[in-house]
Coordinates of N, CA and C in Angstrom, one line a residue:
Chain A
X19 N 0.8 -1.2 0.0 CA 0.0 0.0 0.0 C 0.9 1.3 0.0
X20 N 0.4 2.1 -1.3 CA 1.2 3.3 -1.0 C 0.8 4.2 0.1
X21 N 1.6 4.6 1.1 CA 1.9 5.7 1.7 C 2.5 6.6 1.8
X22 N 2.6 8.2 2.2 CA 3.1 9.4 2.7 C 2.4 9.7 3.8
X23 N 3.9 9.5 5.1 CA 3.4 9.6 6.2 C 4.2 11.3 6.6
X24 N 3.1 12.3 6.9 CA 3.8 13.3 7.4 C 4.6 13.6 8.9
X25 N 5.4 14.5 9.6 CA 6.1 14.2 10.5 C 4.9 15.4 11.1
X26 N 4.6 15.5 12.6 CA 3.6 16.0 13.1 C 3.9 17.4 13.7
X27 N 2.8 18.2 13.8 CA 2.3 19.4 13.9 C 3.7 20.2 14.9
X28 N 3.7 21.3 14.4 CA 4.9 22.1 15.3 C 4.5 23.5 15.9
X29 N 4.7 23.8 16.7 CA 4.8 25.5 17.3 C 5.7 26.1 17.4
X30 N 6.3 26.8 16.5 CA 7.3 27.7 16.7 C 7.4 29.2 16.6
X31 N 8.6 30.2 17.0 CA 8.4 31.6 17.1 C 8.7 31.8 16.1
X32 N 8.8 33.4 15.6 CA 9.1 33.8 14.7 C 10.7 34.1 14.3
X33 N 11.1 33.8 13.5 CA 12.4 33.3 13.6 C 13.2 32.4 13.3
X34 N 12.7 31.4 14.3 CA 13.2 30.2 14.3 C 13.1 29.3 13.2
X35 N 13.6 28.1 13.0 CA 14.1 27.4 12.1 C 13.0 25.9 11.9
X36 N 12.7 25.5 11.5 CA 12.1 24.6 10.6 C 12.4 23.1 9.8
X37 N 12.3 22.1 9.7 CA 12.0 21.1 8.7 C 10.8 20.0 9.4
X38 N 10.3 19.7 8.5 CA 9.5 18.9 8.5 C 9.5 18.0 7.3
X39 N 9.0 16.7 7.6 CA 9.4 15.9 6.9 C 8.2 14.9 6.1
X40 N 8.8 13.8 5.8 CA 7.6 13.3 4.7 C 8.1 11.7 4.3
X41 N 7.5 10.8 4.6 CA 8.4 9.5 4.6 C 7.0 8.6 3.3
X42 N 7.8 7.7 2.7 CA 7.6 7.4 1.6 C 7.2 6.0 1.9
X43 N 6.5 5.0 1.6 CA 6.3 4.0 1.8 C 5.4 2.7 0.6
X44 N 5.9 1.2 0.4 CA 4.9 1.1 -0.9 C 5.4 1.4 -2.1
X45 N 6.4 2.0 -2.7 CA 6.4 2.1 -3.5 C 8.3 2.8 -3.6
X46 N 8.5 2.7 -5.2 CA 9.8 2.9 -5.0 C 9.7 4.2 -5.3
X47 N 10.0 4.6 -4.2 CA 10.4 6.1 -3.6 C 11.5 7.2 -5.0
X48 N 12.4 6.0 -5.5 CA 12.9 7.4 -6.5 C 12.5 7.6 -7.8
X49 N 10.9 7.1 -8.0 CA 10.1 6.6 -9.2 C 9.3 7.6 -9.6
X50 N 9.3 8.4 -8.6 CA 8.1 9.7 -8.2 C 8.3 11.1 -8.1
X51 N 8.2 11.7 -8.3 CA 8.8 13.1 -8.1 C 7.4 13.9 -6.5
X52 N 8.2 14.6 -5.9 CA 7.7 14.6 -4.6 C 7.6 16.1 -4.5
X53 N 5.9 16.5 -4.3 CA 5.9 17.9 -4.2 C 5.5 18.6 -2.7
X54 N 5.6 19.4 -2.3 CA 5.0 20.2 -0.9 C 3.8 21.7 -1.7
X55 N 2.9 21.3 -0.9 CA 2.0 22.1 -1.3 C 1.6 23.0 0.1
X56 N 1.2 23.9 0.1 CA 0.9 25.1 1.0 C -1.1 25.0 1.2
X57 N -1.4 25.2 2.4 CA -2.9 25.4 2.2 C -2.7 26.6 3.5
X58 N -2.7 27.7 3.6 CA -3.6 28.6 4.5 C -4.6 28.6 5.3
X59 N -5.0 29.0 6.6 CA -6.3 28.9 6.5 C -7.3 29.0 6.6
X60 N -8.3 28.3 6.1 CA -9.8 28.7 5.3 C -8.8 29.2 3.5
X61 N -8.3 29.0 3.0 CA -7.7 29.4 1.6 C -7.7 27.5 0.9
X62 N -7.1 28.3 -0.2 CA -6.9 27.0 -1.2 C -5.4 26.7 -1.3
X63 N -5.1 26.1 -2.4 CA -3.9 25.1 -2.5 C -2.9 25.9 -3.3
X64 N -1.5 25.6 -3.3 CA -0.7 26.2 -3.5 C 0.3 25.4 -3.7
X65 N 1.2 25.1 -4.8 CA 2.0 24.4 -4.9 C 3.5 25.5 -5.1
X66 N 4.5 24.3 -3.8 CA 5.8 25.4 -3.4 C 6.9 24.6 -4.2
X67 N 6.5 23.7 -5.0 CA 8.1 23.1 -5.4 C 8.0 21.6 -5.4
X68 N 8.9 20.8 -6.0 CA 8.9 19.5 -6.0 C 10.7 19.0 -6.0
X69 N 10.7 17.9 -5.8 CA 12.0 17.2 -5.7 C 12.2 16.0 -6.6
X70 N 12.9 15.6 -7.3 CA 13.1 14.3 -7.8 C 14.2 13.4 -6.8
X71 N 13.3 12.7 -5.7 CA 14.4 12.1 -4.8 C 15.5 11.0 -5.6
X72 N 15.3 10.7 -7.2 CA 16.8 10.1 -7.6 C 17.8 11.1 -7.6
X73 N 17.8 12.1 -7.8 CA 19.1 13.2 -8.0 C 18.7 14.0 -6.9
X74 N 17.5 14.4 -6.5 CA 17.9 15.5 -5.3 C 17.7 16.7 -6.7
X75 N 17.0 16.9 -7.7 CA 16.5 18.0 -8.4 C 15.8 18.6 -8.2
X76 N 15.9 20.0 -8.3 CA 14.6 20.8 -7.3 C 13.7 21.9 -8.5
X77 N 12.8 22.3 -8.0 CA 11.8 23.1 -8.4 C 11.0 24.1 -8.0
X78 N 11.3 24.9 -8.0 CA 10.1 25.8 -7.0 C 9.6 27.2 -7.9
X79 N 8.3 26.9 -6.5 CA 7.4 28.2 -7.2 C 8.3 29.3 -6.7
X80 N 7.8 30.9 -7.9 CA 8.9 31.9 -7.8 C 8.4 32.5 -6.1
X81 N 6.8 32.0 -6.2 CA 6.5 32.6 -4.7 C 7.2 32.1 -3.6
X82 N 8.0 31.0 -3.4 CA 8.7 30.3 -2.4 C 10.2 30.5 -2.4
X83 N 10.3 30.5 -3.8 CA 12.3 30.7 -4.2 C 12.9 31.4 -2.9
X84 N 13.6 30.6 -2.1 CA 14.0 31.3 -1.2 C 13.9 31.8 -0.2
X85 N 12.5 31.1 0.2 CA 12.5 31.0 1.6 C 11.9 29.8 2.1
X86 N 12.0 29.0 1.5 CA 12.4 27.6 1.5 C 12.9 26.4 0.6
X87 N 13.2 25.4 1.8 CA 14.3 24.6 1.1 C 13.6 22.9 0.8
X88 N 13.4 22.4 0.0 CA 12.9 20.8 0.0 C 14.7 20.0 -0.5
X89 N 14.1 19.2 0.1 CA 15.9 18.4 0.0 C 15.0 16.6 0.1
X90 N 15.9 15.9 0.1 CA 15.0 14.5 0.3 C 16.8 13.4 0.3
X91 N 16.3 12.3 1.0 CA 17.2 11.3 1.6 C 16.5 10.1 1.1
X92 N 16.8 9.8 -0.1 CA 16.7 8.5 -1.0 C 17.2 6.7 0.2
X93 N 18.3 7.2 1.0 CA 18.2 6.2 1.5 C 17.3 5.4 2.6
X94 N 16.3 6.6 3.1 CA 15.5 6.6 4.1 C 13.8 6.9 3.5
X95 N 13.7 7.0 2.2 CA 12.7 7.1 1.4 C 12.2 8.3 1.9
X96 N 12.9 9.5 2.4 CA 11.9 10.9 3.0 C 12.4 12.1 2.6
X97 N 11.4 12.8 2.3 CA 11.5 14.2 1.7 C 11.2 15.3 2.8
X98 N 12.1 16.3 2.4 CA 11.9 17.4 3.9 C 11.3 18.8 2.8
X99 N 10.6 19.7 4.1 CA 10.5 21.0 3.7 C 11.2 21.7 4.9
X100 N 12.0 22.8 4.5 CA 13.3 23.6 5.4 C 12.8 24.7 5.4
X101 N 12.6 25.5 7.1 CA 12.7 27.2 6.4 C 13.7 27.4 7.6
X102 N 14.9 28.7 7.1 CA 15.7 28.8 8.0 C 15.0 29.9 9.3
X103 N 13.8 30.7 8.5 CA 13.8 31.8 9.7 C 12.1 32.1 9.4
X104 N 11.6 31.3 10.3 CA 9.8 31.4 10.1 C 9.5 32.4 10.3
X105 N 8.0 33.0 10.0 CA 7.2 33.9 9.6 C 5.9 33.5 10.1
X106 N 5.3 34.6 10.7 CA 4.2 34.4 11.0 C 3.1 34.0 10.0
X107 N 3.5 34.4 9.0 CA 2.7 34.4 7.4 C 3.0 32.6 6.9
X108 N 4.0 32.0 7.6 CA 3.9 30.8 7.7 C 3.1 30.0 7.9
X109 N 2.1 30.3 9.1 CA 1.0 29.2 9.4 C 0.4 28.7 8.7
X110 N 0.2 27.4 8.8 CA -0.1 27.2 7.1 C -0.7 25.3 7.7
X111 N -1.0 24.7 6.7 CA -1.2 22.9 6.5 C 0.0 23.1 5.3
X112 N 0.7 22.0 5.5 CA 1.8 21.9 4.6 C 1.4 20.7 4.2
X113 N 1.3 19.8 2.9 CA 0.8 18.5 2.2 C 2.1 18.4 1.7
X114 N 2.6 17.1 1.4 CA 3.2 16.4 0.7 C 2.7 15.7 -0.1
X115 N 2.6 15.2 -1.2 CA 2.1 14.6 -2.2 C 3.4 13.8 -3.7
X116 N 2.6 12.7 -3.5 CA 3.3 12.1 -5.3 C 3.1 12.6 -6.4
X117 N 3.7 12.2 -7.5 CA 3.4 12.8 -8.7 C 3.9 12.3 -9.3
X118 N 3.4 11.8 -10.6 CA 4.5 11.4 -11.8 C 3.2 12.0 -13.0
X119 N 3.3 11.4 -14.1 CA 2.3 11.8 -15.4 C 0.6 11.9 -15.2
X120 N 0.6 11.1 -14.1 CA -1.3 10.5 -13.7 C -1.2 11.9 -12.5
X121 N -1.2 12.7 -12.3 CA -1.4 13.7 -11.3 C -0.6 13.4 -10.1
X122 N -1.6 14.4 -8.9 CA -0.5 14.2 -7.4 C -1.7 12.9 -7.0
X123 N -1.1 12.0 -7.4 CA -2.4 10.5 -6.7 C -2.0 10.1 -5.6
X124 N -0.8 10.2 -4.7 CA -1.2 10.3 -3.2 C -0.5 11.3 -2.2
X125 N -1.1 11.8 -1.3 CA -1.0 12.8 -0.2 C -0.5 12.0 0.8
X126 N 0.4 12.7 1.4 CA 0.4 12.9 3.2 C -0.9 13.3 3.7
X127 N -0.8 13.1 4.8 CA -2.3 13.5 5.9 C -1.7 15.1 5.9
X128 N -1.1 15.6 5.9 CA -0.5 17.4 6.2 C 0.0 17.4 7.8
X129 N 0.9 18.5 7.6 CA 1.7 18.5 9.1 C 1.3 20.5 9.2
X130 N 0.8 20.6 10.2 CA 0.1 22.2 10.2 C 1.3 22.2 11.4
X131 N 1.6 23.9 10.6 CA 2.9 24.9 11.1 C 2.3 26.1 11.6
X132 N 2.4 26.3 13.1 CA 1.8 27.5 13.8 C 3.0 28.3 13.9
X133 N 2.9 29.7 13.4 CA 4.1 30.2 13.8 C 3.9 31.5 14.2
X134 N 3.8 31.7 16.2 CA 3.2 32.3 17.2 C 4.3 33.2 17.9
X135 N 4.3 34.5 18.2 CA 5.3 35.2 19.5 C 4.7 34.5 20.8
Chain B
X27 N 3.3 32.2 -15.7 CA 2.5 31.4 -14.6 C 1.2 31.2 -15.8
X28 N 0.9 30.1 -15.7 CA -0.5 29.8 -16.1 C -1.7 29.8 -14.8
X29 N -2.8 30.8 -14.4 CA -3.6 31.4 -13.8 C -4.6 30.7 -14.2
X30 N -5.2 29.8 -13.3 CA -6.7 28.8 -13.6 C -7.7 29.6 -12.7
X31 N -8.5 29.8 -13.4 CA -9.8 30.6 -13.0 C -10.9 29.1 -12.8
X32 N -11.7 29.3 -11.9 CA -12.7 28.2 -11.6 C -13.9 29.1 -11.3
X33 N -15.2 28.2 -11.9 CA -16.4 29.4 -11.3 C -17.3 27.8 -11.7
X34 N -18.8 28.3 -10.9 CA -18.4 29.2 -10.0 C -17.8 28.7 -8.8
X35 N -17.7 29.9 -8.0 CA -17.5 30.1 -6.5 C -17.8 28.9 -5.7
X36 N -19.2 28.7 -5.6 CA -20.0 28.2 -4.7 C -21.3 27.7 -5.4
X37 N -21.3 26.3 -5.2 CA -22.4 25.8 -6.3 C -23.7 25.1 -4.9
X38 N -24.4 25.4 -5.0 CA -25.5 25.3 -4.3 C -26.8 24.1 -4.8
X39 N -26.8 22.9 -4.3 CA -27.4 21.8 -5.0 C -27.7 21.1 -4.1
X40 N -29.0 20.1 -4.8 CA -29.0 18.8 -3.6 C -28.9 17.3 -4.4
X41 N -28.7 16.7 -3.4 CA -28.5 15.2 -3.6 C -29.6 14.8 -5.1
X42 N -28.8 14.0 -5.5 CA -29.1 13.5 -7.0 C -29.6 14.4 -8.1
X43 N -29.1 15.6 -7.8 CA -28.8 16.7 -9.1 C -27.3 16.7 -9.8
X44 N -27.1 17.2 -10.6 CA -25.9 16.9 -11.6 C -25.0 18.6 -11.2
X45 N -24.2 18.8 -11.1 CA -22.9 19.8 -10.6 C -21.8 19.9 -12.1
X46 N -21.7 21.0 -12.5 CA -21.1 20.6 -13.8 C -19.9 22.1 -12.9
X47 N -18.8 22.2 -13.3 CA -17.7 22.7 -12.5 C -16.4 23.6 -13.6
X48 N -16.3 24.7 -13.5 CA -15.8 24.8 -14.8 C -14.3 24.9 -14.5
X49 N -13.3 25.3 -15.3 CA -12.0 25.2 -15.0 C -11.2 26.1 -16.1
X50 N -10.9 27.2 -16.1 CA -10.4 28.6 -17.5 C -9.1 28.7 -17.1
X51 N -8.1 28.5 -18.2 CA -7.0 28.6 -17.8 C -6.4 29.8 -19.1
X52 N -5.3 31.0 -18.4 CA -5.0 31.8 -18.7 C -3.9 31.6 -20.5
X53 N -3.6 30.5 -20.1 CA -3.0 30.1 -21.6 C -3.4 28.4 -21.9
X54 N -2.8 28.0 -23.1 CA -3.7 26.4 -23.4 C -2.8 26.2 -22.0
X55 N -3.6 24.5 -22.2 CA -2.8 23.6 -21.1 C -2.8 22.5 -21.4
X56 N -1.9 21.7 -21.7 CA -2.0 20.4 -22.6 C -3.1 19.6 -21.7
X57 N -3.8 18.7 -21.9 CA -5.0 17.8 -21.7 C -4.3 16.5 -20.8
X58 N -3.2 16.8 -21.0 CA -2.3 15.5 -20.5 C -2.2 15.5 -19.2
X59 N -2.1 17.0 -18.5 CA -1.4 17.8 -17.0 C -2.6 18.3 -17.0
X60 N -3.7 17.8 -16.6 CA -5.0 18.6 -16.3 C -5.9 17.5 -15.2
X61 N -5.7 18.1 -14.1 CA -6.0 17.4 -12.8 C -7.3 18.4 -12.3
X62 N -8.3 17.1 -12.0 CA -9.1 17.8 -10.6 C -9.2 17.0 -9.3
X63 N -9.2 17.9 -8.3 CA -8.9 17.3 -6.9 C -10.4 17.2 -5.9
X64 N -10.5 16.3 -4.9 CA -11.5 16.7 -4.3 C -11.4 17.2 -2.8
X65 N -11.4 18.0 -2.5 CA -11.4 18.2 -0.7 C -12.0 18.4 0.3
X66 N -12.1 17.4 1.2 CA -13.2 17.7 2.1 C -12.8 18.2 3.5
X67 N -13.5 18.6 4.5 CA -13.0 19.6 5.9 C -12.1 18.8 6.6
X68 N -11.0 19.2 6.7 CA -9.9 18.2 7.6 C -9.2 17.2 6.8
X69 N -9.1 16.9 5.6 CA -8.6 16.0 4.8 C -7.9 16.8 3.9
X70 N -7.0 15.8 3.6 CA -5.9 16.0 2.3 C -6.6 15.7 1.2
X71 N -5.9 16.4 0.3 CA -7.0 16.5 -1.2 C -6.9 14.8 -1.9
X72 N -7.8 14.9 -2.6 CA -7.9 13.8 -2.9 C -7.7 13.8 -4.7
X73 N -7.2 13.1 -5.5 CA -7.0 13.3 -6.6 C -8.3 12.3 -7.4
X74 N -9.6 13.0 -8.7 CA -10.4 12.4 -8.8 C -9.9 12.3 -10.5
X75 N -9.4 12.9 -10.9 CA -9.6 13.3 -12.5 C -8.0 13.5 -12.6
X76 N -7.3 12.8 -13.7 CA -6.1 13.5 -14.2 C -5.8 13.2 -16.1
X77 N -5.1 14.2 -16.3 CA -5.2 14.2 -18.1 C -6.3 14.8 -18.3
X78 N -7.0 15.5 -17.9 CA -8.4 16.1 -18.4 C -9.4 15.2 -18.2
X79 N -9.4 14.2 -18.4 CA -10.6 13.1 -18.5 C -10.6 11.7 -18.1
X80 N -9.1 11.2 -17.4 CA -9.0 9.9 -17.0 C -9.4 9.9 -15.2
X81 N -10.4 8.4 -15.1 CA -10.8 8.8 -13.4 C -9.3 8.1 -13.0
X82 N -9.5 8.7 -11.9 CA -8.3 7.9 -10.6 C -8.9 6.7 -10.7
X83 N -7.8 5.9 -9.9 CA -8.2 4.5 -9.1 C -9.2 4.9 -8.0
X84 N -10.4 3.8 -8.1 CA -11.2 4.1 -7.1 C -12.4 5.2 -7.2
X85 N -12.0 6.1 -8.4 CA -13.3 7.2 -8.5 C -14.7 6.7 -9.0
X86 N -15.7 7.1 -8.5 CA -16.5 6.1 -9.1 C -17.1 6.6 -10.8
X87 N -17.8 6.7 -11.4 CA -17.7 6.8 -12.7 C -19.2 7.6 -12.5
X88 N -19.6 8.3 -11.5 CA -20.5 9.8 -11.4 C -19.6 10.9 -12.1
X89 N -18.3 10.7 -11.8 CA -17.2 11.8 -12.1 C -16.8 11.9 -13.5
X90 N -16.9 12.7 -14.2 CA -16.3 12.7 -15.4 C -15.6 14.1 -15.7
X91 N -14.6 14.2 -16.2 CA -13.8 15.4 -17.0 C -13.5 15.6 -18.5
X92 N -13.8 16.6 -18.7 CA -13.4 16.9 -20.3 C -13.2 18.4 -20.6
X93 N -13.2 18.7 -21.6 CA -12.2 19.6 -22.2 C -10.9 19.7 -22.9
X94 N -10.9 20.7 -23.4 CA -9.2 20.7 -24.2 C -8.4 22.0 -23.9
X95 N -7.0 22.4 -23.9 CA -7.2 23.7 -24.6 C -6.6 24.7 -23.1
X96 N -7.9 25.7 -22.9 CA -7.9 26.6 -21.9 C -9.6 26.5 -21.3
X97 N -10.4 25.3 -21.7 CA -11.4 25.4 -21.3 C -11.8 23.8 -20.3
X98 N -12.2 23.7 -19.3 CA -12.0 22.2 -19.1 C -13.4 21.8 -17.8
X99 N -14.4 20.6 -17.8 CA -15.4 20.8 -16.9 C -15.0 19.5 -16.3
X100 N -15.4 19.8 -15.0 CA -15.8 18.3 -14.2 C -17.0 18.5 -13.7
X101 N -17.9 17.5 -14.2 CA -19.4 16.9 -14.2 C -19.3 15.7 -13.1
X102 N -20.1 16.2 -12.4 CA -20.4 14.7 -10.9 C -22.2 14.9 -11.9
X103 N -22.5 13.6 -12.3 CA -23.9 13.6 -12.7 C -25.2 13.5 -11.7
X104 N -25.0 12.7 -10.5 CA -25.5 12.6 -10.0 C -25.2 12.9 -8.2
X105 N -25.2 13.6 -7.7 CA -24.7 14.1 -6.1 C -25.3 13.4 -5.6
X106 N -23.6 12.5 -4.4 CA -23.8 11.6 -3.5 C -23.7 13.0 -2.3
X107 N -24.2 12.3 -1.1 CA -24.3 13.2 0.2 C -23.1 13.1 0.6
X108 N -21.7 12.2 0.1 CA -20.7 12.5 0.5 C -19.7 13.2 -0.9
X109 N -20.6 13.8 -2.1 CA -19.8 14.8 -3.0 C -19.5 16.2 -2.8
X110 N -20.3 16.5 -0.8 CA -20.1 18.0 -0.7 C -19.0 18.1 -0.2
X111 N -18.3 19.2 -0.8 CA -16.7 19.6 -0.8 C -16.1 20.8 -1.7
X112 N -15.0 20.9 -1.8 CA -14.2 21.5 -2.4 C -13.5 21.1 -4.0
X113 N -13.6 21.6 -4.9 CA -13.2 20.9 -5.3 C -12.3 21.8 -6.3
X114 N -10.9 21.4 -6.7 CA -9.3 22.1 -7.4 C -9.4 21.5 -8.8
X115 N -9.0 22.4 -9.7 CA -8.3 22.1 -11.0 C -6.9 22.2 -10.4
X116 N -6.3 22.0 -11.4 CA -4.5 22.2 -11.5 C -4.0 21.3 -12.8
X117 N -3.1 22.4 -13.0 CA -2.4 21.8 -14.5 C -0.9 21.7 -13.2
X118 N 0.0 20.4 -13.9 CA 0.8 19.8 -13.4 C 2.1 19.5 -14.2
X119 N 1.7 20.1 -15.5 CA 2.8 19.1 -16.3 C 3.0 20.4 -17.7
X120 N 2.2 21.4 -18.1 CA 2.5 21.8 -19.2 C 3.5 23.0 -18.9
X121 N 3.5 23.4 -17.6 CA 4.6 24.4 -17.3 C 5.2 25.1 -16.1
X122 N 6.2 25.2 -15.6 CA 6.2 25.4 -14.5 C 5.9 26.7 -14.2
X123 N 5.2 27.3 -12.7 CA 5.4 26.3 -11.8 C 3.6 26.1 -11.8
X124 N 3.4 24.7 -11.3 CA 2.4 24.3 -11.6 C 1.6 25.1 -11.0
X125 N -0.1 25.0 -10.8 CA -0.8 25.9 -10.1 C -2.5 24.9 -9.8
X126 N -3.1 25.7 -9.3 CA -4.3 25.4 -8.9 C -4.9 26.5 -9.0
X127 N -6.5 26.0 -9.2 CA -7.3 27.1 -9.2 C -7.9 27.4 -7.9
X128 N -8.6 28.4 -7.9 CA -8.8 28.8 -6.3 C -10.1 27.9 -5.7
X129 N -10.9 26.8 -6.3 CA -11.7 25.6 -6.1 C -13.2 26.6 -6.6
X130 N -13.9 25.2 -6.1 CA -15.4 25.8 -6.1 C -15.9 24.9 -5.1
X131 N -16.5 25.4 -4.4 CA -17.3 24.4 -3.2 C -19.1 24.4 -3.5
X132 N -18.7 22.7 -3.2 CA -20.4 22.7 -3.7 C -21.0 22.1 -2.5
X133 N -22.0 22.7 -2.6 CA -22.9 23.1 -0.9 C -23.6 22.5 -0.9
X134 N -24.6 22.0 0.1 CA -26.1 21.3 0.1 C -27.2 22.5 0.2
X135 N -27.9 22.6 -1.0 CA -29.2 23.4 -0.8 C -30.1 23.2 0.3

């Protein structure tokens, strides 16, 4: 059974530093290209970039370029999302999701990012 | 950026009426990278339609998609009491970076 298990819910200040992660399961992990999507909330979907965990190739929206990082560890089948210095404008549901030619056909459950003084 | 417009808004229906869902996208979008998603309160999206017109594993065959181009519909023909939701276009594959449209949520009258 394919799975994306996400890594669980965080509280942090503003400032501080970030990753959260995304573990792959069921299937061969460097087959797929692996995206992080943004949801707001009460807003809609937002796609921040993707990874191809055989090379570690990246992609990102120009709205993200740079203030975050996706990286992934092929040997452990898991994909991260990195911010070095959060933002309150961060709070968010963060999704991880598959992808190859048939769409994003499976999700992480989402790991929601509070980011509070 | 390719900018997907969805309308409407907010579709307002009841059980065993037909929901037809539009999807406008700012330049073509090949038919191949043409996804719709479904979302419901507290869940991850769910992927129902991809290529314009092919169902997912598991969708049931109420769902249908079509279109070409810059113009593209998802038709649920008949509304189950668990089709109220949210529901996303997104092109995936004709250019980066990919996008989604801002949904349309279809409501119980």
């Amino acid at each position: 059974e394919v799975q994306l298990v996400q890594s669980g819910a965080e509280v942090k200040k503003p400032g501080e530093s970030l990753r959260i992660s995304c573990k792959g399961s069921g299937y061969s992990f460097t087959s797929y290209w692996i995206s992080w999507v943004r949801q707001m909330p009460g807003k809609g979907l937002e796609w921040m970039g993707r990874i191809d965990p055989s090379d570690s190739y990246t992609n990102y929206s120009p709205s993200f370029q740079g203030h975050v990082t996706i990286s992934a560890d092929k040997s452990i089948s898991t994909a991260y999302l990195q911010w070095s210095s959060l933002k309150a404008s961060d709070t968010a549901m963060y999704y991880c999701a598959r992808h190859g030619q048939l769409g994003f056909d499976y999700w992480g459950q989402g790991t929601l990012v509070t980011v509070s003084s | 950026e390719i900018v997907l417009t969805q309308s409407p808004g907010t579709l307002s229906l009841s059980p065993g009426e037909r929901a037809t869902l539009s999807c406008r996208a700012s330049q073509s979008v090949s038919s191949s990278y043409l996804a719709w998603y479904q979302q419901k309160p507290g869940q991850a999206p769910r992927l129902l339609i991809y290529g314009a017109s092919s169902r997912a594993t598991g969708i049931p065959d109420r769902f249908s998609g079509s279109g070409s181009g810059t113009d593209f519909t998802l038709t649920i023909s008949r509304l189950e009491p668990e089709d109220f939701a949210v529901y996303y276009c997104q092109q995936y594959g004709s250019s980066l970076p990919f996008t989604f449209g801002p949904g349309t949520k279809v409501d119980i009258k």
